[in-house]
Short mmCIF file of C-alpha atoms and ligand atoms in Angstrom, two decimals:
data_model
loop_
_atom_site.label_atom_id
_atom_site.label_comp_id
_atom_site.label_asym_id
_atom_site.label_seq_id
_atom_site.Cartn_x
_atom_site.Cartn_y
_atom_site.Cartn_z
CA MET Q 1 -60.35 -28.90 -30.93
CA ARG Q 2 -60.69 -27.30 -34.38
CA TYR Q 3 -59.04 -24.08 -35.53
CA VAL Q 4 -60.25 -21.29 -37.83
CA SER Q 5 -58.30 -18.64 -39.75
CA THR Q 6 -58.65 -15.01 -38.70
CA ARG Q 7 -59.31 -14.23 -42.39
CA GLY Q 8 -61.94 -16.93 -42.91
CA GLY Q 9 -60.56 -18.11 -46.26
CA VAL Q 10 -59.72 -21.73 -45.41
CA PRO Q 11 -61.63 -24.65 -43.88
CA LYS Q 12 -61.38 -25.53 -40.18
CA VAL Q 13 -58.38 -27.70 -39.35
CA SER Q 14 -57.07 -29.90 -36.53
CA PHE Q 15 -54.35 -28.99 -34.04
CA ASP Q 16 -51.86 -31.21 -35.91
CA GLU Q 17 -52.51 -29.26 -39.11
CA VAL Q 18 -52.06 -25.94 -37.29
CA LEU Q 19 -48.84 -27.17 -35.75
CA LEU Q 20 -47.45 -28.31 -39.10
CA THR Q 21 -48.38 -25.31 -41.24
CA GLY Q 22 -48.19 -22.33 -38.85
CA LEU Q 23 -49.67 -19.69 -41.14
CA ALA Q 24 -53.07 -20.39 -42.72
CA GLY Q 25 -53.23 -20.66 -46.52
CA ASP Q 26 -55.26 -17.41 -46.78
CA GLY Q 27 -52.50 -15.45 -45.03
CA GLY Q 28 -54.46 -15.41 -41.75
CA LEU Q 29 -53.57 -16.84 -38.36
CA TYR Q 30 -55.20 -19.84 -36.75
CA VAL Q 31 -57.21 -19.42 -33.55
CA PRO Q 32 -59.33 -21.96 -31.70
CA GLU Q 33 -62.89 -22.28 -32.92
CA LYS Q 34 -64.03 -21.86 -29.29
CA TRP Q 35 -62.14 -20.81 -26.17
CA PRO Q 36 -61.86 -23.63 -23.65
CA LYS Q 37 -62.13 -22.77 -19.92
CA ILE Q 38 -59.71 -24.11 -17.40
CA ASP Q 39 -60.51 -24.33 -13.72
CA LEU Q 40 -57.33 -23.03 -12.11
CA LYS Q 41 -58.31 -24.61 -8.81
CA LYS Q 42 -58.18 -28.03 -10.42
CA ILE Q 43 -54.58 -27.60 -11.54
CA GLY Q 44 -53.43 -27.58 -7.94
CA ARG Q 45 -51.63 -25.20 -5.65
CA SER Q 46 -48.41 -23.50 -6.56
CA GLY Q 47 -45.55 -25.42 -4.97
CA GLU Q 48 -47.48 -28.67 -5.17
CA VAL Q 49 -47.55 -29.02 -8.95
CA SER Q 50 -44.52 -28.86 -11.22
CA TYR Q 51 -44.31 -26.42 -14.11
CA ALA Q 52 -44.48 -29.41 -16.50
CA GLU Q 53 -47.73 -30.54 -14.87
CA VAL Q 54 -49.24 -27.06 -15.18
CA ALA Q 55 -48.16 -27.04 -18.84
CA ALA Q 56 -49.76 -30.41 -19.61
CA HIS Q 57 -52.98 -29.26 -17.94
CA VAL Q 58 -53.13 -25.98 -19.89
CA LEU Q 59 -52.24 -27.53 -23.26
CA LYS Q 60 -54.68 -30.41 -22.96
CA PRO Q 61 -57.91 -28.87 -24.29
CA PHE Q 62 -56.03 -27.24 -27.16
CA VAL Q 63 -54.54 -30.51 -28.46
CA LYS Q 64 -57.68 -32.59 -28.04
CA GLY Q 65 -57.87 -35.14 -30.85
CA SER Q 66 -54.15 -34.88 -31.68
CA VAL Q 67 -51.74 -37.83 -31.67
CA ILE Q 68 -49.82 -36.06 -28.91
CA GLU Q 69 -52.77 -35.80 -26.53
CA SER Q 70 -51.84 -38.97 -24.62
CA GLU Q 71 -48.14 -38.04 -24.43
CA LEU Q 72 -48.49 -34.47 -23.28
CA PHE Q 73 -47.01 -34.81 -19.84
CA GLU Q 74 -44.11 -36.87 -21.16
CA ILE Q 75 -43.39 -34.06 -23.64
CA THR Q 76 -43.61 -31.18 -21.16
CA ASP Q 77 -41.72 -33.09 -18.47
CA THR Q 78 -38.80 -33.79 -20.82
CA ALA Q 79 -38.91 -30.29 -22.32
CA TYR Q 80 -38.54 -28.43 -19.04
CA SER Q 81 -36.28 -30.91 -17.21
CA GLY Q 82 -33.11 -29.26 -18.52
CA PHE Q 83 -33.99 -25.71 -17.49
CA GLY Q 84 -31.57 -23.91 -15.23
CA ASP Q 85 -33.99 -23.09 -12.40
CA PRO Q 86 -36.03 -25.67 -10.48
CA ALA Q 87 -39.14 -23.45 -10.74
CA VAL Q 88 -38.56 -23.24 -14.54
CA ALA Q 89 -40.26 -19.80 -14.61
CA PRO Q 90 -39.37 -18.24 -11.24
CA LEU Q 91 -41.04 -15.09 -9.93
CA VAL Q 92 -38.55 -12.77 -8.30
CA GLU Q 93 -39.65 -9.81 -6.19
CA LEU Q 94 -38.06 -6.52 -7.30
CA ALA Q 95 -39.91 -4.25 -4.87
CA PRO Q 96 -43.01 -4.73 -2.72
CA ASN Q 97 -45.59 -6.35 -5.00
CA GLU Q 98 -43.48 -5.71 -8.08
CA TRP Q 99 -42.31 -8.94 -9.67
CA LEU Q 100 -40.06 -10.15 -12.44
CA LEU Q 101 -41.11 -13.34 -14.16
CA GLU Q 102 -37.72 -14.71 -15.24
CA LEU Q 103 -38.11 -16.53 -18.53
CA PHE Q 104 -34.45 -16.93 -19.37
CA HIS Q 105 -33.60 -20.27 -17.77
CA GLY Q 106 -33.91 -22.36 -20.94
CA PRO Q 107 -31.05 -23.50 -23.22
CA THR Q 108 -30.84 -20.27 -25.27
CA LEU Q 109 -31.66 -17.80 -22.47
CA SER Q 110 -34.82 -16.18 -23.83
CA PHE Q 111 -38.51 -16.81 -23.18
CA LYS Q 112 -38.77 -18.38 -26.60
CA ASP Q 113 -37.36 -21.62 -25.20
CA TYR Q 114 -40.49 -21.99 -23.06
CA ALA Q 115 -42.50 -22.52 -26.23
CA LEU Q 116 -40.04 -24.07 -28.64
CA GLN Q 117 -38.71 -26.76 -26.32
CA VAL Q 118 -42.27 -28.12 -26.36
CA VAL Q 119 -43.04 -27.39 -30.02
CA GLY Q 120 -39.95 -29.29 -31.34
CA PRO Q 121 -40.92 -32.65 -29.82
CA MET Q 122 -44.61 -32.07 -30.63
CA LEU Q 123 -43.71 -31.59 -34.30
CA GLU Q 124 -41.49 -34.64 -34.32
CA ARG Q 125 -44.25 -36.85 -32.92
CA VAL Q 126 -46.85 -35.63 -35.40
CA LEU Q 127 -44.43 -36.06 -38.31
CA THR Q 128 -43.46 -39.56 -37.20
CA ALA Q 129 -47.10 -40.59 -36.90
CA ARG Q 130 -47.67 -39.40 -40.47
CA GLY Q 131 -44.38 -40.62 -41.95
CA ALA Q 132 -43.88 -37.03 -43.12
CA SER Q 133 -41.12 -34.41 -43.05
CA VAL Q 134 -41.04 -30.60 -43.09
CA THR Q 135 -38.82 -27.70 -44.06
CA ILE Q 136 -38.97 -25.15 -41.27
CA VAL Q 137 -38.27 -21.58 -42.29
CA VAL Q 138 -37.98 -18.97 -39.58
CA ALA Q 139 -37.36 -15.23 -39.60
CA THR Q 140 -35.65 -14.12 -36.42
CA SER Q 141 -34.97 -10.76 -34.86
CA GLY Q 142 -32.41 -12.51 -32.69
CA ASP Q 143 -33.83 -14.94 -30.16
CA THR Q 144 -36.33 -17.10 -32.06
CA GLY Q 145 -33.57 -18.47 -34.27
CA SER Q 146 -31.43 -20.04 -31.58
CA ALA Q 147 -34.47 -21.27 -29.65
CA ALA Q 148 -35.85 -22.92 -32.81
CA ILE Q 149 -32.48 -24.46 -33.63
CA GLU Q 150 -32.13 -25.91 -30.12
CA ALA Q 151 -35.64 -27.33 -30.41
CA CYS Q 152 -35.15 -28.93 -33.87
CA LYS Q 153 -31.46 -29.75 -34.24
CA GLY Q 154 -30.74 -33.38 -35.07
CA ARG Q 155 -34.41 -34.25 -35.66
CA ASP Q 156 -34.30 -36.07 -39.02
CA ALA Q 157 -37.81 -35.25 -40.16
CA MET Q 158 -37.00 -31.53 -40.23
CA SER Q 159 -34.64 -29.21 -42.08
CA ILE Q 160 -34.47 -25.81 -40.47
CA PHE Q 161 -33.56 -22.55 -42.21
CA ILE Q 162 -33.11 -19.43 -40.12
CA LEU Q 163 -33.15 -15.97 -41.70
CA HIS Q 164 -31.64 -13.25 -39.55
CA PRO Q 165 -31.05 -9.58 -40.47
CA LYS Q 166 -27.32 -9.24 -41.13
CA ASN Q 167 -25.44 -7.17 -38.51
CA ARG Q 168 -28.69 -6.35 -36.66
CA ILE Q 169 -28.50 -8.97 -33.95
CA SER Q 170 -25.97 -9.21 -31.11
CA ASP Q 171 -22.80 -11.34 -31.45
CA VAL Q 172 -24.06 -13.61 -28.69
CA GLN Q 173 -27.37 -14.08 -30.49
CA ARG Q 174 -25.66 -14.81 -33.82
CA ARG Q 175 -23.17 -17.23 -32.31
CA GLN Q 176 -25.91 -19.10 -30.46
CA MET Q 177 -27.27 -19.97 -33.92
CA THR Q 178 -24.22 -20.24 -36.14
CA THR Q 179 -22.11 -22.43 -33.86
CA VAL Q 180 -24.63 -25.29 -33.78
CA THR Q 181 -23.22 -28.07 -35.94
CA ALA Q 182 -26.26 -30.32 -36.61
CA ASN Q 183 -26.54 -31.10 -40.34
CA ASN Q 184 -30.25 -30.18 -40.57
CA VAL Q 185 -29.57 -26.56 -39.49
CA PHE Q 186 -28.94 -23.73 -42.01
CA ASN Q 187 -28.32 -20.09 -41.05
CA ILE Q 188 -28.84 -17.27 -43.55
CA ALA Q 189 -27.77 -13.67 -42.89
CA VAL Q 190 -30.08 -11.52 -45.02
CA ASP Q 191 -29.05 -8.11 -46.26
CA GLY Q 192 -32.03 -6.31 -44.72
CA THR Q 193 -34.16 -5.78 -41.62
CA PHE Q 194 -36.17 -8.25 -39.55
CA ASP Q 195 -39.31 -7.19 -41.42
CA ASP Q 196 -37.54 -8.05 -44.71
CA CYS Q 197 -36.76 -11.50 -43.29
CA GLN Q 198 -40.36 -11.91 -42.17
CA ASN Q 199 -41.61 -10.83 -45.61
CA LEU Q 200 -39.33 -13.37 -47.29
CA VAL Q 201 -40.82 -16.10 -45.11
CA LYS Q 202 -44.33 -14.87 -45.88
CA GLY Q 203 -43.41 -14.82 -49.59
CA LEU Q 204 -42.30 -18.45 -49.47
CA PHE Q 205 -45.52 -19.47 -47.73
CA SER Q 206 -47.75 -17.59 -50.13
CA ASN Q 207 -46.34 -19.56 -53.08
CA LYS Q 208 -48.46 -22.71 -53.09
CA ARG Q 209 -46.07 -24.72 -55.25
CA VAL Q 210 -43.11 -23.94 -52.98
CA ARG Q 211 -45.20 -24.50 -49.88
CA ASP Q 212 -46.30 -27.95 -50.99
CA GLU Q 213 -43.01 -29.12 -52.52
CA LEU Q 214 -40.95 -28.14 -49.50
CA GLN Q 215 -43.67 -29.04 -46.96
CA LEU Q 216 -43.05 -25.65 -45.40
CA SER Q 217 -43.67 -25.19 -41.72
CA ALA Q 218 -43.36 -22.07 -39.54
CA VAL Q 219 -42.46 -22.07 -35.89
CA ASN Q 220 -42.55 -18.26 -35.57
CA SER Q 221 -44.79 -16.78 -32.93
CA ILE Q 222 -47.60 -16.95 -35.47
CA ASN Q 223 -47.65 -20.70 -34.78
CA TRP Q 224 -50.52 -21.37 -32.43
CA ALA Q 225 -48.60 -24.09 -30.59
CA ARG Q 226 -46.14 -21.48 -29.40
CA ILE Q 227 -48.89 -19.22 -28.12
CA ILE Q 228 -50.45 -21.90 -25.95
CA ALA Q 229 -47.08 -23.05 -24.64
CA GLN Q 230 -46.39 -19.44 -23.61
CA SER Q 231 -49.75 -19.02 -21.96
CA VAL Q 232 -48.56 -21.59 -19.40
CA TYR Q 233 -46.28 -19.18 -17.54
CA TYR Q 234 -49.14 -16.72 -17.05
CA VAL Q 235 -51.10 -19.56 -15.49
CA SER Q 236 -48.21 -20.62 -13.27
CA THR Q 237 -47.70 -16.99 -12.19
CA SER Q 238 -51.35 -16.60 -11.36
CA LEU Q 239 -51.19 -19.71 -9.18
CA VAL Q 240 -48.24 -18.23 -7.26
CA LEU Q 241 -49.88 -14.82 -6.87
CA GLY Q 242 -53.13 -16.15 -5.51
CA GLY Q 243 -55.29 -16.74 -8.57
CA PRO Q 244 -57.93 -17.65 -9.57
CA GLU Q 245 -59.39 -14.84 -7.46
CA LYS Q 246 -56.61 -12.25 -7.57
CA PRO Q 247 -55.85 -10.38 -10.79
CA ALA Q 248 -52.45 -8.91 -11.65
CA VAL Q 249 -50.99 -6.38 -14.07
CA TYR Q 250 -48.63 -7.86 -16.65
CA SER Q 251 -46.08 -5.68 -18.41
CA VAL Q 252 -44.75 -7.32 -21.54
CA PRO Q 253 -41.90 -6.05 -23.72
CA THR Q 254 -43.43 -6.60 -27.12
CA GLY Q 255 -42.38 -7.12 -30.72
CA ASN Q 256 -44.58 -9.44 -32.72
CA PHE Q 257 -47.33 -9.31 -30.04
CA GLY Q 258 -46.86 -13.06 -29.45
CA ASN Q 259 -45.97 -13.02 -25.77
CA VAL Q 260 -48.64 -10.54 -24.72
CA TYR Q 261 -51.22 -12.34 -26.86
CA ALA Q 262 -50.26 -15.55 -25.03
CA GLY Q 263 -51.20 -13.61 -21.89
CA TYR Q 264 -54.55 -12.80 -23.46
CA THR Q 265 -55.00 -16.50 -24.24
CA ALA Q 266 -54.31 -17.32 -20.59
CA HIS Q 267 -56.90 -14.68 -19.65
CA ARG Q 268 -59.51 -16.18 -21.98
CA ILE Q 269 -59.04 -19.63 -20.44
CA GLY Q 270 -59.30 -18.37 -16.87
CA VAL Q 271 -56.38 -16.26 -15.62
CA PRO Q 272 -57.58 -13.03 -13.96
CA VAL Q 273 -55.85 -9.98 -15.45
CA GLU Q 274 -56.24 -6.32 -14.45
CA PHE Q 275 -54.56 -5.12 -17.64
CA PHE Q 276 -51.59 -5.74 -19.90
CA VAL Q 277 -48.96 -3.09 -20.57
CA VAL Q 278 -47.65 -3.40 -24.11
CA GLY Q 279 -44.06 -2.11 -23.97
CA SER Q 280 -42.24 -0.89 -27.08
CA ASN Q 281 -38.92 0.74 -27.88
CA SER Q 282 -38.63 3.54 -30.48
CA ASN Q 283 -40.23 1.19 -32.99
CA ASP Q 284 -43.53 2.19 -31.53
CA ILE Q 285 -46.21 1.20 -34.05
CA LEU Q 286 -48.25 -0.30 -31.21
CA THR Q 287 -47.91 2.71 -28.90
CA ARG Q 288 -48.96 4.99 -31.76
CA TYR Q 289 -51.88 2.69 -32.41
CA PHE Q 290 -52.99 2.94 -28.77
CA GLU Q 291 -52.73 6.74 -28.97
CA THR Q 292 -54.59 7.16 -32.26
CA GLY Q 293 -56.54 4.02 -33.15
CA VAL Q 294 -54.64 3.89 -36.43
CA MET Q 295 -52.07 1.23 -37.23
CA THR Q 296 -49.45 2.82 -39.48
CA ALA Q 297 -46.22 1.14 -40.55
CA ALA Q 298 -43.00 3.17 -40.39
CA ASP Q 299 -39.35 2.40 -41.04
CA VAL Q 300 -37.56 0.25 -38.51
CA VAL Q 301 -34.79 1.89 -36.52
CA PRO Q 302 -32.15 -0.26 -34.79
CA THR Q 303 -32.25 -0.06 -30.97
CA LEU Q 304 -30.68 -1.63 -27.89
CA SER Q 305 -33.63 -4.03 -27.69
CA PRO Q 306 -33.43 -5.58 -31.17
CA ALA Q 307 -36.02 -8.30 -30.57
CA MET Q 308 -38.55 -5.45 -30.54
CA ASP Q 309 -37.26 -3.72 -33.68
CA ILE Q 310 -40.41 -4.61 -35.56
CA GLN Q 311 -43.00 -2.53 -37.33
CA ILE Q 312 -45.51 -5.26 -38.09
CA SER Q 313 -46.84 -7.01 -34.99
CA SER Q 314 -48.36 -10.05 -36.68
CA ASN Q 315 -50.18 -11.51 -33.69
CA PHE Q 316 -52.18 -8.33 -33.21
CA GLU Q 317 -54.40 -9.73 -35.96
CA ARG Q 318 -55.58 -12.40 -33.52
CA LEU Q 319 -56.68 -9.76 -31.05
CA LEU Q 320 -58.40 -7.78 -33.81
CA PHE Q 321 -60.34 -10.91 -34.69
CA GLU Q 322 -61.74 -11.00 -31.13
CA ALA Q 323 -62.23 -7.24 -31.00
CA TYR Q 324 -64.37 -7.40 -34.14
CA GLY Q 325 -66.52 -10.17 -32.70
CA ARG Q 326 -64.70 -12.80 -34.76
CA ASN Q 327 -65.72 -11.19 -38.05
CA SER Q 328 -63.09 -12.64 -40.39
CA ALA Q 329 -64.24 -10.64 -43.43
CA THR Q 330 -63.54 -7.37 -41.62
CA VAL Q 331 -60.14 -8.61 -40.44
CA ALA Q 332 -59.25 -9.73 -43.96
CA GLY Q 333 -60.22 -6.27 -45.25
CA LEU Q 334 -58.05 -4.48 -42.68
CA MET Q 335 -55.08 -6.68 -43.51
CA THR Q 336 -55.52 -6.05 -47.23
CA SER Q 337 -55.52 -2.31 -46.63
CA PHE Q 338 -52.43 -2.63 -44.41
CA GLY Q 339 -50.67 -4.57 -47.18
CA LYS Q 340 -51.65 -1.96 -49.80
CA ASP Q 341 -51.39 1.35 -47.91
CA GLY Q 342 -49.37 0.42 -44.83
CA GLN Q 343 -52.29 1.53 -42.68
CA TYR Q 344 -55.63 0.56 -41.20
CA ILE Q 345 -58.08 2.23 -38.83
CA VAL Q 346 -59.70 0.30 -35.99
CA ALA Q 347 -63.41 1.04 -35.52
CA ASP Q 348 -64.49 2.59 -32.19
CA GLU Q 349 -66.20 -0.48 -30.79
CA ALA Q 350 -63.27 -2.77 -31.54
CA ARG Q 351 -60.90 -0.15 -30.21
CA SER Q 352 -62.63 0.09 -26.85
CA PHE Q 353 -62.70 -3.72 -26.62
CA ILE Q 354 -58.90 -3.64 -26.87
CA ASP Q 355 -58.49 -0.62 -24.58
CA ARG Q 356 -60.33 -2.36 -21.76
CA LEU Q 357 -57.42 -4.75 -21.34
CA PHE Q 358 -54.35 -3.31 -23.07
CA LEU Q 359 -52.33 -0.12 -22.55
CA GLY Q 360 -49.44 0.99 -24.72
CA CYS Q 361 -46.13 2.49 -23.59
CA ARG Q 362 -42.80 3.29 -25.25
CA LEU Q 363 -39.26 3.79 -23.96
CA ASP Q 364 -36.35 4.95 -26.12
CA ASP Q 365 -32.73 3.82 -25.82
CA ASN Q 366 -31.71 6.60 -23.43
CA GLY Q 367 -34.57 5.70 -21.14
CA THR Q 368 -33.60 2.04 -21.40
CA LEU Q 369 -29.99 2.71 -20.38
CA THR Q 370 -31.08 4.90 -17.47
CA ALA Q 371 -33.52 2.22 -16.37
CA MET Q 372 -30.93 -0.57 -16.46
CA ARG Q 373 -28.59 1.57 -14.34
CA ARG Q 374 -31.31 2.54 -11.84
CA ILE Q 375 -32.56 -1.01 -11.47
CA TYR Q 376 -29.00 -2.19 -10.87
CA GLU Q 377 -28.46 0.51 -8.25
CA GLU Q 378 -31.81 -0.08 -6.52
CA THR Q 379 -31.88 -3.88 -6.55
CA GLY Q 380 -28.41 -5.14 -7.51
CA LYS Q 381 -30.00 -6.93 -10.46
CA LEU Q 382 -28.75 -6.77 -14.03
CA VAL Q 383 -31.62 -6.83 -16.50
CA ASP Q 384 -31.49 -7.03 -20.27
CA PRO Q 385 -32.69 -4.03 -22.37
CA HIS Q 386 -36.03 -5.65 -23.30
CA THR Q 387 -36.81 -6.39 -19.67
CA ALA Q 388 -35.84 -2.82 -18.73
CA VAL Q 389 -38.45 -1.50 -21.18
CA GLY Q 390 -41.00 -3.79 -19.55
CA ILE Q 391 -40.18 -2.68 -16.02
CA VAL Q 392 -40.35 1.05 -16.80
CA CYS Q 393 -43.54 0.68 -18.81
CA GLY Q 394 -45.12 -1.34 -16.01
CA ARG Q 395 -44.43 1.53 -13.60
CA GLN Q 396 -46.18 4.11 -15.80
CA PHE Q 397 -49.67 3.13 -14.74
CA SER Q 398 -50.75 3.48 -11.14
CA VAL Q 399 -52.60 0.66 -9.44
CA GLN Q 400 -53.75 -0.15 -5.91
CA PRO Q 401 -50.73 -1.03 -3.74
CA THR Q 402 -52.19 -4.50 -3.24
CA MET Q 403 -52.28 -5.18 -6.98
CA PRO Q 404 -49.31 -7.33 -8.06
CA ARG Q 405 -47.37 -5.99 -11.01
CA VAL Q 406 -45.45 -8.54 -13.05
CA THR Q 407 -42.87 -7.69 -15.71
CA ILE Q 408 -41.99 -10.46 -18.10
CA ALA Q 409 -38.17 -10.74 -18.14
CA THR Q 410 -37.78 -11.96 -21.69
CA ALA Q 411 -34.02 -12.51 -21.94
CA HIS Q 412 -30.93 -13.11 -19.84
CA PRO Q 413 -28.75 -9.98 -19.50
CA ALA Q 414 -25.75 -11.87 -20.92
CA LYS Q 415 -27.48 -12.01 -24.30
CA PHE Q 416 -26.96 -8.25 -24.55
CA PRO Q 417 -23.64 -7.71 -22.77
CA ASP Q 418 -22.70 -4.45 -24.53
CA ALA Q 419 -25.90 -2.62 -23.61
CA VAL Q 420 -25.83 -3.92 -20.04
CA LYS Q 421 -22.18 -2.96 -19.62
CA SER Q 422 -22.63 0.54 -21.00
CA ALA Q 423 -25.56 1.12 -18.66
CA THR Q 424 -24.14 -0.39 -15.47
CA GLY Q 425 -20.39 -0.79 -15.98
CA VAL Q 426 -20.81 -4.51 -15.32
CA LYS Q 427 -20.42 -7.17 -17.99
CA PRO Q 428 -22.92 -9.97 -17.31
CA ASP Q 429 -21.50 -13.51 -17.47
CA LEU Q 430 -22.95 -16.20 -19.70
CA PRO Q 431 -24.10 -19.28 -17.79
CA ASP Q 432 -21.62 -22.18 -17.74
CA THR Q 433 -23.34 -24.04 -20.58
CA LEU Q 434 -22.44 -21.21 -22.96
CA SER Q 435 -19.18 -19.96 -21.48
CA ASP Q 436 -17.09 -21.11 -24.50
CA LEU Q 437 -19.48 -19.58 -27.07
CA PHE Q 438 -16.84 -17.20 -28.43
CA GLU Q 439 -14.35 -20.03 -29.04
CA ARG Q 440 -16.75 -22.10 -31.18
CA SER Q 441 -16.56 -21.77 -34.97
CA GLU Q 442 -19.43 -20.27 -36.98
CA THR Q 443 -21.15 -21.50 -40.16
CA TYR Q 444 -23.61 -19.35 -42.14
CA VAL Q 445 -24.25 -17.89 -45.58
CA CYS Q 446 -24.97 -14.25 -46.48
CA LEU Q 447 -27.73 -13.82 -49.07
CA PRO Q 448 -29.46 -10.78 -50.58
CA ASN Q 449 -33.04 -9.75 -49.71
CA ASP Q 450 -34.29 -11.62 -52.78
CA ILE Q 451 -36.99 -14.26 -52.63
CA ASP Q 452 -35.69 -16.19 -55.67
CA VAL Q 453 -32.18 -16.50 -54.28
CA ILE Q 454 -33.47 -17.64 -50.89
CA THR Q 455 -35.88 -20.14 -52.49
CA ASP Q 456 -33.11 -21.68 -54.64
CA TYR Q 457 -30.83 -21.98 -51.64
CA ILE Q 458 -33.47 -23.85 -49.64
CA TYR Q 459 -34.27 -26.22 -52.52
CA SER Q 460 -30.64 -27.07 -53.07
CA THR Q 461 -29.51 -27.60 -49.47
CA ARG Q 462 -32.41 -29.06 -47.49
CA THR Q 463 -31.87 -32.50 -45.96
CA ASN Q 464 -35.47 -33.67 -45.34
CA LEU Q 465 -35.95 -35.37 -48.73
C1 LIG H 501 -38.93 -12.15 -29.09
C2 LIG H 501 -38.59 -11.24 -27.99
C3 LIG H 501 -39.45 -10.20 -27.61
C4 LIG H 501 -40.73 -9.90 -28.35
O1 LIG H 501 -41.67 -10.92 -28.14
P1 LIG H 501 -43.00 -10.97 -29.02
O2 LIG H 501 -43.62 -12.27 -28.67
O3 LIG H 501 -42.54 -10.95 -30.45
O4 LIG H 501 -43.81 -9.81 -28.67
C5 LIG H 501 -39.09 -9.43 -26.52
N1 LIG H 501 -37.93 -9.64 -25.86
C6 LIG H 501 -37.07 -10.61 -26.21
C7 LIG H 501 -35.81 -10.76 -25.46
C8 LIG H 501 -37.37 -11.45 -27.29
O5 LIG H 501 -36.52 -12.42 -27.62
#
């Protein structure tokens, strides 16, 4: 399988190259040259195949030609063996035909583990085969950081630097990152927002000298390997709900558009989907786009669902690429105008392509608190603020009663104890593996939102020499 950039400015590359570099050299995102098709019936029936087997089956066409192709099942089997639920990604019924897909049973309690626990060992194998090493730099709005650290800690061929926006993530989220003691892990609290962190990472990558000298690698949701690993749980859900014939509605609390785009990937390879609901909090650039057809950046406001406090949804570019019939020149033009003016307009034809499958919805913090309380009263379940946005947004659009509605539960409620407690009066407990989190000691540096300072810090501390 070969991959092309959404902006068309670089040659086609292999999966291994995509895995190692993340972002393409022209600033675009890699997508497969052609969509493979998977016959869901060949994967086997739900209950008869393990999640790891489904994962190996789904990933296979995407890694064709890679050194990891022959070891796929070994990788997925090891990756998911430590998850806290035997189903790995269990579907829980909230109400008749309304489901929660619980993606918080990995080591750091967010859905990001479902991708990164696979991506870490994939990277290690490719690096070992090449005798190479990488410096991984990640911007996190809270959950990517700890998931990336858990996936990469102690792997000698990698140094990992995590940039998080200072005081804009929860204490649990920060401690999950800063209490890890592996010597290849470096946490940086940046004086700024998540978008500032993301721009710093983009700045590092766009400097060719820095990129080459440090062998920079990104494991953010722009990394294609994460997208395909996440598409697996849409496939496993479809198997449970009676696919390949029966479609479902998927409501996805969205930030960088990675998770919902993984759903689109699953759809392109064979999962039947009625539509996706793209849920946002008050940082509603996507909802405004769905209302107007214009993507316009605005300032980020902090909310109770910080992993969605984003005004640039990077992975949307991948969908635009499809919506414009894979015309990379047009996509490159839109992205240039977004960079210059903070705005671009989607043409009618591309817009209706997107509207056929995606609907936007927003919920502010008051609505989120009310929802968490109502869900607790109705079902006895505590849900995290991101999941609450997903559930409410999923209920906004009416469907036939026989149509399954699935909300992606993106984090464990204990990652956001303050919000959950103020909504329900109940403080959610951390699972046993993390129960002493607040007794562990923290290590991190605070740095200004300044690309030169960050670059110097990485050069002087990295361990992968
Ligand atoms: C990362 C994250 C999101 C947003 O996911 P995207 O892939 O960026 O759209 C939503 N909820 C939680 C809990 C997250 O950690």
